[in-house]
mmCIF file with all atom_site columns, C-alpha atoms in Angstrom:
data_model
loop_
_atom_site.group_PDB
_atom_site.id
_atom_site.type_symbol
_atom_site.label_atom_id
_atom_site.label_alt_id
_atom_site.label_comp_id
_atom_site.label_asym_id
_atom_site.label_entity_id
_atom_site.label_seq_id
_atom_site.pdbx_PDB_ins_code
_atom_site.Cartn_x
_atom_site.Cartn_y
_atom_site.Cartn_z
_atom_site.occupancy
_atom_site.B_iso_or_equiv
_atom_site.pdbx_formal_charge
_atom_site.auth_seq_id
_atom_site.auth_comp_id
_atom_site.auth_asym_id
_atom_site.auth_atom_id
_atom_site.pdbx_PDB_model_num
ATOM 1   C CA . MET A 1 1   ? 0.000   0.000  0.000  1.00 46.00 ? 297 MET A CA 1
ATOM 2   C CA . PRO A 1 2   ? 1.529   3.347  -0.992 1.00 49.00 ? 298 PRO A CA 1
ATOM 3   C CA . THR A 1 3   ? 2.114   5.987  1.644  1.00 74.00 ? 299 THR A CA 1
ATOM 4   C CA . ILE A 1 4   ? -0.807  8.400  1.815  1.00 90.00 ? 300 ILE A CA 1
ATOM 5   C CA . THR A 1 5   ? -0.349  11.955 0.613  1.00 93.00 ? 301 THR A CA 1
ATOM 6   C CA . ALA A 1 6   ? -0.138  15.077 2.757  1.00 93.00 ? 302 ALA A CA 1
ATOM 7   C CA . GLU A 1 7   ? -3.624  16.122 1.654  1.00 93.00 ? 303 GLU A CA 1
ATOM 8   C CA . GLU A 1 8   ? -5.040  12.697 2.488  1.00 94.00 ? 304 GLU A CA 1
ATOM 9   C CA . THR A 1 9   ? -3.439  12.981 5.935  1.00 95.00 ? 305 THR A CA 1
ATOM 10  C CA . LEU A 1 10  ? -5.111  16.344 6.519  1.00 93.00 ? 306 LEU A CA 1
ATOM 11  C CA . ASP A 1 11  ? -8.386  14.894 5.215  1.00 94.00 ? 307 ASP A CA 1
ATOM 12  C CA . GLU A 1 12  ? -8.174  12.199 7.917  1.00 95.00 ? 308 GLU A CA 1
ATOM 13  C CA . PHE A 1 13  ? -7.849  14.940 10.547 1.00 94.00 ? 309 PHE A CA 1
ATOM 14  C CA . ARG A 1 14  ? -10.743 16.882 9.009  1.00 94.00 ? 310 ARG A CA 1
ATOM 15  C CA . ALA A 1 15  ? -12.958 13.781 8.875  1.00 95.00 ? 311 ALA A CA 1
ATOM 16  C CA . ALA A 1 16  ? -12.228 13.117 12.548 1.00 95.00 ? 312 ALA A CA 1
ATOM 17  C CA . GLY A 1 17  ? -13.180 16.690 13.485 1.00 93.00 ? 313 GLY A CA 1
ATOM 18  C CA . ALA A 1 18  ? -9.576  17.158 14.602 1.00 93.00 ? 314 ALA A CA 1
ATOM 19  C CA . LEU A 1 19  ? -8.663  20.229 12.539 1.00 91.00 ? 315 LEU A CA 1
ATOM 20  C CA . LEU A 1 20  ? -10.106 23.039 14.651 1.00 90.00 ? 316 LEU A CA 1
ATOM 21  C CA . GLU A 1 21  ? -10.230 26.752 13.869 1.00 90.00 ? 317 GLU A CA 1
ATOM 22  C CA . GLY A 1 22  ? -10.452 29.606 16.369 1.00 92.00 ? 318 GLY A CA 1
ATOM 23  C CA . HIS A 1 23  ? -7.910  31.062 18.836 1.00 94.00 ? 319 HIS A CA 1
ATOM 24  C CA . PHE A 1 24  ? -5.778  28.476 20.595 1.00 93.00 ? 320 PHE A CA 1
ATOM 25  C CA . ILE A 1 25  ? -2.898  28.643 23.058 1.00 92.00 ? 321 ILE A CA 1
ATOM 26  C CA . LEU A 1 26  ? -0.562  25.831 22.058 1.00 86.00 ? 322 LEU A CA 1
ATOM 27  C CA . SER A 1 27  ? 1.479   23.794 24.537 1.00 80.00 ? 323 SER A CA 1
ATOM 28  C CA . SER A 1 28  ? 4.497   25.865 23.433 1.00 79.00 ? 324 SER A CA 1
ATOM 29  C CA . GLY A 1 29  ? 2.772   29.030 24.672 1.00 87.00 ? 325 GLY A CA 1
ATOM 30  C CA . LEU A 1 30  ? 2.341   30.333 21.123 1.00 89.00 ? 326 LEU A CA 1
ATOM 31  C CA . HIS A 1 31  ? -1.091  31.322 19.844 1.00 93.00 ? 327 HIS A CA 1
ATOM 32  C CA . SER A 1 32  ? -2.584  29.963 16.615 1.00 93.00 ? 328 SER A CA 1
ATOM 33  C CA . PRO A 1 33  ? -5.812  30.104 14.599 1.00 93.00 ? 329 PRO A CA 1
ATOM 34  C CA . VAL A 1 34  ? -5.579  26.323 14.037 1.00 92.00 ? 330 VAL A CA 1
ATOM 35  C CA . PHE A 1 35  ? -5.367  23.462 16.536 1.00 90.00 ? 331 PHE A CA 1
ATOM 36  C CA . LEU A 1 36  ? -4.863  19.820 15.613 1.00 90.00 ? 332 LEU A CA 1
ATOM 37  C CA . GLN A 1 37  ? -6.789  17.807 18.218 1.00 90.00 ? 333 GLN A CA 1
ATOM 38  C CA . LYS A 1 38  ? -5.056  14.532 17.435 1.00 91.00 ? 334 LYS A CA 1
ATOM 39  C CA . MET A 1 39  ? -6.915  12.620 20.162 1.00 92.00 ? 335 MET A CA 1
ATOM 40  C CA . PHE A 1 40  ? -10.020 12.884 17.956 1.00 94.00 ? 336 PHE A CA 1
ATOM 41  C CA . VAL A 1 41  ? -7.995  10.935 15.380 1.00 96.00 ? 337 VAL A CA 1
ATOM 42  C CA . PHE A 1 42  ? -6.628  8.405  17.868 1.00 96.00 ? 338 PHE A CA 1
ATOM 43  C CA . GLN A 1 43  ? -10.060 7.532  19.272 1.00 95.00 ? 339 GLN A CA 1
ATOM 44  C CA . ASP A 1 44  ? -10.688 5.761  15.937 1.00 96.00 ? 340 ASP A CA 1
ATOM 45  C CA . PRO A 1 45  ? -8.445  2.675  15.748 1.00 96.00 ? 341 PRO A CA 1
ATOM 46  C CA . ALA A 1 46  ? -9.012  2.169  12.004 1.00 96.00 ? 342 ALA A CA 1
ATOM 47  C CA . ARG A 1 47  ? -8.051  5.765  11.178 1.00 96.00 ? 343 ARG A CA 1
ATOM 48  C CA . THR A 1 48  ? -5.043  5.556  13.512 1.00 96.00 ? 344 THR A CA 1
ATOM 49  C CA . GLU A 1 49  ? -3.959  2.337  11.808 1.00 96.00 ? 345 GLU A CA 1
ATOM 50  C CA . ARG A 1 50  ? -4.153  3.901  8.322  1.00 95.00 ? 346 ARG A CA 1
ATOM 51  C CA . LEU A 1 51  ? -2.066  6.903  9.329  1.00 97.00 ? 347 LEU A CA 1
ATOM 52  C CA . CYS A 1 52  ? 0.521   5.038  11.385 1.00 97.00 ? 348 CYS A CA 1
ATOM 53  C CA . ARG A 1 53  ? 0.958   2.291  8.797  1.00 97.00 ? 349 ARG A CA 1
ATOM 54  C CA . ALA A 1 54  ? 1.744   4.999  6.245  1.00 97.00 ? 350 ALA A CA 1
ATOM 55  C CA . LEU A 1 55  ? 4.101   6.698  8.711  1.00 97.00 ? 351 LEU A CA 1
ATOM 56  C CA . ALA A 1 56  ? 5.882   3.390  9.341  1.00 97.00 ? 352 ALA A CA 1
ATOM 57  C CA . GLU A 1 57  ? 6.375   2.905  5.581  1.00 96.00 ? 353 GLU A CA 1
ATOM 58  C CA . LYS A 1 58  ? 7.759   6.414  5.176  1.00 96.00 ? 354 LYS A CA 1
ATOM 59  C CA . ALA A 1 59  ? 10.061  6.032  8.193  1.00 97.00 ? 355 ALA A CA 1
ATOM 60  C CA . ARG A 1 60  ? 11.350  2.643  6.999  1.00 97.00 ? 356 ARG A CA 1
ATOM 61  C CA . ALA A 1 61  ? 12.076  4.105  3.557  1.00 96.00 ? 357 ALA A CA 1
ATOM 62  C CA . ALA A 1 62  ? 13.983  7.021  5.127  1.00 96.00 ? 358 ALA A CA 1
ATOM 63  C CA . PHE A 1 63  ? 15.841  5.283  7.956  1.00 97.00 ? 359 PHE A CA 1
ATOM 64  C CA . GLY A 1 64  ? 15.903  1.546  7.274  1.00 97.00 ? 360 GLY A CA 1
ATOM 65  C CA . PRO A 1 65  ? 15.124  -1.068 9.932  1.00 97.00 ? 361 PRO A CA 1
ATOM 66  C CA . ILE A 1 66  ? 13.935  0.195  13.326 1.00 98.00 ? 362 ILE A CA 1
ATOM 67  C CA . ASP A 1 67  ? 14.284  -1.758 16.570 1.00 98.00 ? 363 ASP A CA 1
ATOM 68  C CA . VAL A 1 68  ? 12.747  0.675  19.047 1.00 97.00 ? 364 VAL A CA 1
ATOM 69  C CA . VAL A 1 69  ? 10.094  3.350  18.646 1.00 98.00 ? 365 VAL A CA 1
ATOM 70  C CA . ALA A 1 70  ? 10.174  5.908  21.450 1.00 97.00 ? 366 ALA A CA 1
ATOM 71  C CA . SER A 1 71  ? 7.544   8.575  21.975 1.00 96.00 ? 367 SER A CA 1
ATOM 72  C CA . PRO A 1 72  ? 6.870   11.400 24.409 1.00 94.00 ? 368 PRO A CA 1
ATOM 73  C CA . ALA A 1 73  ? 3.953   10.931 26.788 1.00 89.00 ? 369 ALA A CA 1
ATOM 74  C CA . VAL A 1 74  ? 1.089   11.682 26.609 1.00 87.00 ? 370 VAL A CA 1
ATOM 75  C CA . GLY A 1 75  ? 0.289   12.532 23.016 1.00 87.00 ? 371 GLY A CA 1
ATOM 76  C CA . GLY A 1 76  ? 2.893   10.349 21.340 1.00 93.00 ? 372 GLY A CA 1
ATOM 77  C CA . ILE A 1 77  ? 2.066   7.048  23.033 1.00 95.00 ? 373 ILE A CA 1
ATOM 78  C CA . VAL A 1 78  ? -0.775  5.945  20.728 1.00 96.00 ? 374 VAL A CA 1
ATOM 79  C CA . PRO A 1 79  ? 0.895   6.801  17.385 1.00 97.00 ? 375 PRO A CA 1
ATOM 80  C CA . GLY A 1 80  ? 4.201   5.482  18.702 1.00 97.00 ? 376 GLY A CA 1
ATOM 81  C CA . TYR A 1 81  ? 2.674   2.135  19.612 1.00 97.00 ? 377 TYR A CA 1
ATOM 82  C CA . GLU A 1 82  ? 0.786   1.768  16.333 1.00 97.00 ? 378 GLU A CA 1
ATOM 83  C CA . THR A 1 83  ? 3.769   2.839  14.209 1.00 98.00 ? 379 THR A CA 1
ATOM 84  C CA . ALA A 1 84  ? 5.981   0.391  16.109 1.00 98.00 ? 380 ALA A CA 1
ATOM 85  C CA . ARG A 1 85  ? 3.493   -2.375 15.337 1.00 98.00 ? 381 ARG A CA 1
ATOM 86  C CA . TRP A 1 86  ? 3.894   -1.794 11.597 1.00 97.00 ? 382 TRP A CA 1
ATOM 87  C CA . LEU A 1 87  ? 7.672   -1.524 11.914 1.00 97.00 ? 383 LEU A CA 1
ATOM 88  C CA . GLY A 1 88  ? 7.915   -4.749 13.918 1.00 97.00 ? 384 GLY A CA 1
ATOM 89  C CA . ALA A 1 89  ? 9.630   -2.704 16.630 1.00 98.00 ? 385 ALA A CA 1
ATOM 90  C CA . LYS A 1 90  ? 9.406   -2.364 20.396 1.00 97.00 ? 386 LYS A CA 1
ATOM 91  C CA . ALA A 1 91  ? 7.305   0.594  21.608 1.00 97.00 ? 387 ALA A CA 1
ATOM 92  C CA . ILE A 1 92  ? 8.451   2.623  24.623 1.00 97.00 ? 388 ILE A CA 1
ATOM 93  C CA . PHE A 1 93  ? 7.884   6.160  25.839 1.00 97.00 ? 389 PHE A CA 1
ATOM 94  C CA . VAL A 1 94  ? 9.506   8.901  27.866 1.00 96.00 ? 390 VAL A CA 1
ATOM 95  C CA . GLU A 1 95  ? 7.504   10.742 30.495 1.00 95.00 ? 391 GLU A CA 1
ATOM 96  C CA . ARG A 1 96  ? 8.068   13.769 32.654 1.00 94.00 ? 392 ARG A CA 1
ATOM 97  C CA . GLU A 1 97  ? 9.613   13.518 36.096 1.00 91.00 ? 393 GLU A CA 1
ATOM 98  C CA . ASP A 1 98  ? 9.995   16.878 37.839 1.00 91.00 ? 394 ASP A CA 1
ATOM 99  C CA . GLY A 1 99  ? 9.236   18.514 34.493 1.00 89.00 ? 395 GLY A CA 1
ATOM 100 C CA . VAL A 1 100 ? 11.967  16.650 32.576 1.00 93.00 ? 396 VAL A CA 1
ATOM 101 C CA . PHE A 1 101 ? 11.504  13.736 30.162 1.00 95.00 ? 397 PHE A CA 1
ATOM 102 C CA . LYS A 1 102 ? 12.989  10.468 31.377 1.00 94.00 ? 398 LYS A CA 1
ATOM 103 C CA . LEU A 1 103 ? 12.848  6.816  30.378 1.00 93.00 ? 399 LEU A CA 1
ATOM 104 C CA . ARG A 1 104 ? 11.058  5.099  33.265 1.00 91.00 ? 400 ARG A CA 1
ATOM 105 C CA . ARG A 1 105 ? 9.103   1.900  34.035 1.00 91.00 ? 401 ARG A CA 1
ATOM 106 C CA . GLY A 1 106 ? 12.135  -0.275 33.400 1.00 91.00 ? 402 GLY A CA 1
ATOM 107 C CA . PHE A 1 107 ? 12.276  0.635  29.713 1.00 94.00 ? 403 PHE A CA 1
ATOM 108 C CA . ALA A 1 108 ? 15.742  0.038  28.269 1.00 93.00 ? 404 ALA A CA 1
ATOM 109 C CA . ILE A 1 109 ? 17.538  0.426  24.940 1.00 95.00 ? 405 ILE A CA 1
ATOM 110 C CA . ALA A 1 110 ? 20.338  -1.973 23.987 1.00 95.00 ? 406 ALA A CA 1
ATOM 111 C CA . PRO A 1 111 ? 23.552  -0.534 22.492 1.00 94.00 ? 407 PRO A CA 1
ATOM 112 C CA . GLU A 1 112 ? 22.948  -2.080 19.062 1.00 95.00 ? 408 GLU A CA 1
ATOM 113 C CA . GLU A 1 113 ? 19.290  -1.018 18.753 1.00 97.00 ? 409 GLU A CA 1
ATOM 114 C CA . ARG A 1 114 ? 18.171  1.565  16.176 1.00 97.00 ? 410 ARG A CA 1
ATOM 115 C CA . VAL A 1 115 ? 15.774  4.071  17.717 1.00 98.00 ? 411 VAL A CA 1
ATOM 116 C CA . LEU A 1 116 ? 13.111  6.184  16.008 1.00 98.00 ? 412 LEU A CA 1
ATOM 117 C CA . LEU A 1 117 ? 11.270  8.998  17.785 1.00 98.00 ? 413 LEU A CA 1
ATOM 118 C CA . VAL A 1 118 ? 7.588   9.058  16.827 1.00 98.00 ? 414 VAL A CA 1
ATOM 119 C CA . GLU A 1 119 ? 5.482   12.141 17.561 1.00 95.00 ? 415 GLU A CA 1
ATOM 120 C CA . ASP A 1 120 ? 1.903   13.067 16.817 1.00 94.00 ? 416 ASP A CA 1
ATOM 121 C CA . VAL A 1 121 ? 2.211   16.718 15.773 1.00 92.00 ? 417 VAL A CA 1
ATOM 122 C CA . VAL A 1 122 ? 5.381   18.841 15.737 1.00 92.00 ? 418 VAL A CA 1
ATOM 123 C CA . THR A 1 123 ? 4.941   22.596 16.229 1.00 86.00 ? 419 THR A CA 1
ATOM 124 C CA . THR A 1 124 ? 8.115   24.191 17.605 1.00 87.00 ? 420 THR A CA 1
ATOM 125 C CA . GLY A 1 125 ? 9.861   20.850 18.132 1.00 90.00 ? 421 GLY A CA 1
ATOM 126 C CA . LEU A 1 126 ? 10.406  21.550 21.848 1.00 90.00 ? 422 LEU A CA 1
ATOM 127 C CA . SER A 1 127 ? 8.862   18.293 23.105 1.00 90.00 ? 423 SER A CA 1
ATOM 128 C CA . SER A 1 128 ? 10.704  16.326 20.425 1.00 94.00 ? 424 SER A CA 1
ATOM 129 C CA . ARG A 1 129 ? 14.050  17.887 21.326 1.00 95.00 ? 425 ARG A CA 1
ATOM 130 C CA . GLU A 1 130 ? 13.436  17.208 25.022 1.00 94.00 ? 426 GLU A CA 1
ATOM 131 C CA . ALA A 1 131 ? 12.501  13.592 24.259 1.00 95.00 ? 427 ALA A CA 1
ATOM 132 C CA . LEU A 1 132 ? 15.564  13.135 22.039 1.00 96.00 ? 428 LEU A CA 1
ATOM 133 C CA . ALA A 1 133 ? 17.789  14.538 24.792 1.00 95.00 ? 429 ALA A CA 1
ATOM 134 C CA . ALA A 1 134 ? 16.356  11.980 27.217 1.00 95.00 ? 430 ALA A CA 1
ATOM 135 C CA . LEU A 1 135 ? 16.922  9.146  24.738 1.00 96.00 ? 431 LEU A CA 1
ATOM 136 C CA . ALA A 1 136 ? 20.494  10.295 24.061 1.00 94.00 ? 432 ALA A CA 1
ATOM 137 C CA . GLU A 1 137 ? 21.352  9.459  27.673 1.00 93.00 ? 433 GLU A CA 1
ATOM 138 C CA . HIS A 1 138 ? 20.879  5.761  26.845 1.00 94.00 ? 434 HIS A CA 1
ATOM 139 C CA . PRO A 1 139 ? 22.669  3.292  24.564 1.00 92.00 ? 435 PRO A CA 1
ATOM 140 C CA . GLY A 1 140 ? 21.374  2.749  21.067 1.00 94.00 ? 436 GLY A CA 1
ATOM 141 C CA . LYS A 1 141 ? 21.480  4.784  17.877 1.00 96.00 ? 437 LYS A CA 1
ATOM 142 C CA . ILE A 1 142 ? 18.858  7.474  17.301 1.00 97.00 ? 438 ILE A CA 1
ATOM 143 C CA . VAL A 1 143 ? 18.314  7.332  13.539 1.00 97.00 ? 439 VAL A CA 1
ATOM 144 C CA . GLY A 1 144 ? 15.712  10.079 13.233 1.00 97.00 ? 440 GLY A CA 1
ATOM 145 C CA . ALA A 1 145 ? 12.244  11.299 14.093 1.00 97.00 ? 441 ALA A CA 1
ATOM 146 C CA . SER A 1 146 ? 8.833   11.069 12.485 1.00 97.00 ? 442 SER A CA 1
ATOM 147 C CA . CYS A 1 147 ? 5.397   12.577 13.003 1.00 97.00 ? 443 CYS A CA 1
ATOM 148 C CA . LEU A 1 148 ? 1.967   12.603 11.433 1.00 96.00 ? 444 LEU A CA 1
ATOM 149 C CA . ILE A 1 149 ? 1.944   16.377 10.873 1.00 95.00 ? 445 ILE A CA 1
ATOM 150 C CA . ASP A 1 150 ? 4.805   18.865 10.995 1.00 95.00 ? 446 ASP A CA 1
ATOM 151 C CA . ARG A 1 151 ? 3.000   22.185 11.367 1.00 91.00 ? 447 ARG A CA 1
ATOM 152 C CA . SER A 1 152 ? 6.262   24.172 11.485 1.00 89.00 ? 448 SER A CA 1
ATOM 153 C CA . GLY A 1 153 ? 6.651   24.098 7.719  1.00 90.00 ? 449 GLY A CA 1
ATOM 154 C CA . GLY A 1 154 ? 9.862   22.119 8.202  1.00 89.00 ? 450 GLY A CA 1
ATOM 155 C CA . ARG A 1 155 ? 11.473  24.731 10.462 1.00 91.00 ? 451 ARG A CA 1
ATOM 156 C CA . ALA A 1 156 ? 11.275  22.910 13.818 1.00 90.00 ? 452 ALA A CA 1
ATOM 157 C CA . GLY A 1 157 ? 14.947  21.848 13.806 1.00 90.00 ? 453 GLY A CA 1
ATOM 158 C CA . LEU A 1 158 ? 15.169  18.699 15.917 1.00 94.00 ? 454 LEU A CA 1
ATOM 159 C CA . GLY A 1 159 ? 18.854  18.002 15.386 1.00 93.00 ? 455 GLY A CA 1
ATOM 160 C CA . VAL A 1 160 ? 17.978  14.732 13.618 1.00 96.00 ? 456 VAL A CA 1
ATOM 161 C CA . PRO A 1 161 ? 16.204  14.114 10.301 1.00 95.00 ? 457 PRO A CA 1
ATOM 162 C CA . LEU A 1 162 ? 12.388  14.386 10.528 1.00 96.00 ? 458 LEU A CA 1
ATOM 163 C CA . VAL A 1 163 ? 9.895   12.689 8.233  1.00 96.00 ? 459 VAL A CA 1
ATOM 164 C CA . ALA A 1 164 ? 6.207   13.632 8.346  1.00 96.00 ? 460 ALA A CA 1
ATOM 165 C CA . LEU A 1 165 ? 3.115   12.466 6.521  1.00 96.00 ? 461 LEU A CA 1
ATOM 166 C CA . ALA A 1 166 ? 2.183   16.127 6.050  1.00 95.00 ? 462 ALA A CA 1
ATOM 167 C CA . THR A 1 167 ? 4.304   19.259 6.387  1.00 94.00 ? 463 THR A CA 1
ATOM 168 C CA . VAL A 1 168 ? 2.209   22.407 6.629  1.00 92.00 ? 464 VAL A CA 1
ATOM 169 C CA . ASP A 1 169 ? 2.965   25.991 7.585  1.00 90.00 ? 465 ASP A CA 1
ATOM 170 C CA . ILE A 1 170 ? 0.328   26.918 10.163 1.00 89.00 ? 466 ILE A CA 1
ATOM 171 C CA . PRO A 1 171 ? 0.968   30.323 11.725 1.00 89.00 ? 467 PRO A CA 1
ATOM 172 C CA . ALA A 1 172 ? 1.763   30.576 15.419 1.00 89.00 ? 468 ALA A CA 1
ATOM 173 C CA . TYR A 1 173 ? 2.361   33.860 17.233 1.00 93.00 ? 469 TYR A CA 1
ATOM 174 C CA . PRO A 1 174 ? 3.913   34.998 20.522 1.00 93.00 ? 470 PRO A CA 1
ATOM 175 C CA . PRO A 1 175 ? 1.206   36.314 22.884 1.00 92.00 ? 471 PRO A CA 1
ATOM 176 C CA . ASP A 1 176 ? 2.481   39.896 22.512 1.00 93.00 ? 472 ASP A CA 1
ATOM 177 C CA . ALA A 1 177 ? 2.361   39.823 18.695 1.00 93.00 ? 473 ALA A CA 1
ATOM 178 C CA . LEU A 1 178 ? -1.137  38.616 17.841 1.00 94.00 ? 474 LEU A CA 1
ATOM 179 C CA . PRO A 1 179 ? -2.775  39.787 14.627 1.00 93.00 ? 475 PRO A CA 1
ATOM 180 C CA . PRO A 1 180 ? -5.950  41.803 15.398 1.00 93.00 ? 476 PRO A CA 1
ATOM 181 C CA . GLU A 1 181 ? -8.326  39.185 13.981 1.00 93.00 ? 477 GLU A CA 1
ATOM 182 C CA . LEU A 1 182 ? -6.869  36.536 16.300 1.00 94.00 ? 478 LEU A CA 1
ATOM 183 C CA . ALA A 1 183 ? -6.713  38.825 19.329 1.00 92.00 ? 479 ALA A CA 1
ATOM 184 C CA . ALA A 1 184 ? -10.432 39.540 18.881 1.00 93.00 ? 480 ALA A CA 1
ATOM 185 C CA . LEU A 1 185 ? -11.313 35.888 19.572 1.00 93.00 ? 481 LEU A CA 1
ATOM 186 C CA . PRO A 1 186 ? -11.376 34.292 23.049 1.00 92.00 ? 482 PRO A CA 1
ATOM 187 C CA . ALA A 1 187 ? -8.346  32.051 23.598 1.00 91.00 ? 483 ALA A CA 1
ATOM 188 C CA . VAL A 1 188 ? -8.689  28.345 24.415 1.00 90.00 ? 484 VAL A CA 1
ATOM 189 C CA . LYS A 1 189 ? -5.825  26.238 25.822 1.00 88.00 ? 485 LYS A CA 1
ATOM 190 C CA . PRO A 1 190 ? -6.383  22.607 24.777 1.00 80.00 ? 486 PRO A CA 1
ATOM 191 C CA . GLY A 1 191 ? -2.811  21.234 25.099 1.00 59.00 ? 487 GLY A CA 1
ATOM 192 C CA . SER A 1 192 ? -1.503  18.682 27.615 1.00 51.00 ? 488 SER A CA 1
ATOM 193 C CA . ARG A 1 193 ? 2.062   19.793 28.386 1.00 45.00 ? 489 ARG A CA 1
ATOM 194 C CA . ALA A 1 194 ? 1.041   20.980 31.872 1.00 42.00 ? 490 ALA A CA 1
ATOM 195 C CA . LEU A 1 195 ? -0.018  17.436 32.792 1.00 37.00 ? 491 LEU A CA 1
ATOM 196 C CA . ALA A 1 196 ? 2.069   15.093 34.919 1.00 39.00 ? 492 ALA A CA 1
ATOM 197 C CA . GLY A 1 197 ? 4.574   17.535 36.316 1.00 37.00 ? 493 GLY A CA 1
ATOM 198 C CA . ALA A 1 198 ? 5.449   19.246 33.059 1.00 36.00 ? 494 ALA A CA 1
ATOM 199 C CA . ALA A 1 199 ? 7.277   22.531 33.226 1.00 34.00 ? 495 ALA A CA 1
ATOM 200 C CA . THR A 1 200 ? 4.880   25.429 32.638 1.00 30.00 ? 496 THR A CA 1
#
């Protein structure tokens, strides 16, 4: 099955009601007129399977065999697990302890294992960089990162190659530089970074 296109990826988000418009405060603190509520996608196992199977194919083509898929909690766990299933890889995740990502729960990476970071949506790349820093403290070779949607337009800069099913340039603004049409709307904060001891 060929990898789905960027537009087909966005169509999956639209069909799930996961491409929201309004005024949103992202987990990065930036404000945006668009929010990708990926949990609306992940509540549908068939849709999640279609997207993550395509992501696994694209990641395998870019990076070769993968032994371990690692994801940041909370948002990356579901796509990480499903992508790992299609890669025939182990699925693990990092989670925050005192605001810092760590590998916990007895998860381990062997020195010879090839590791792929799998994210849901990349905006500034902050969570991805934090997760990669946590993984770099362990043995194994980090071969790259992948996500369903890169909304930075390819500018996130993770320090490793990133493959995405869709790369889009969705505007995001600092709170003191909002365009008037966005500032006129009430702001909603739907993200999850403040959960589980995350730094605010």
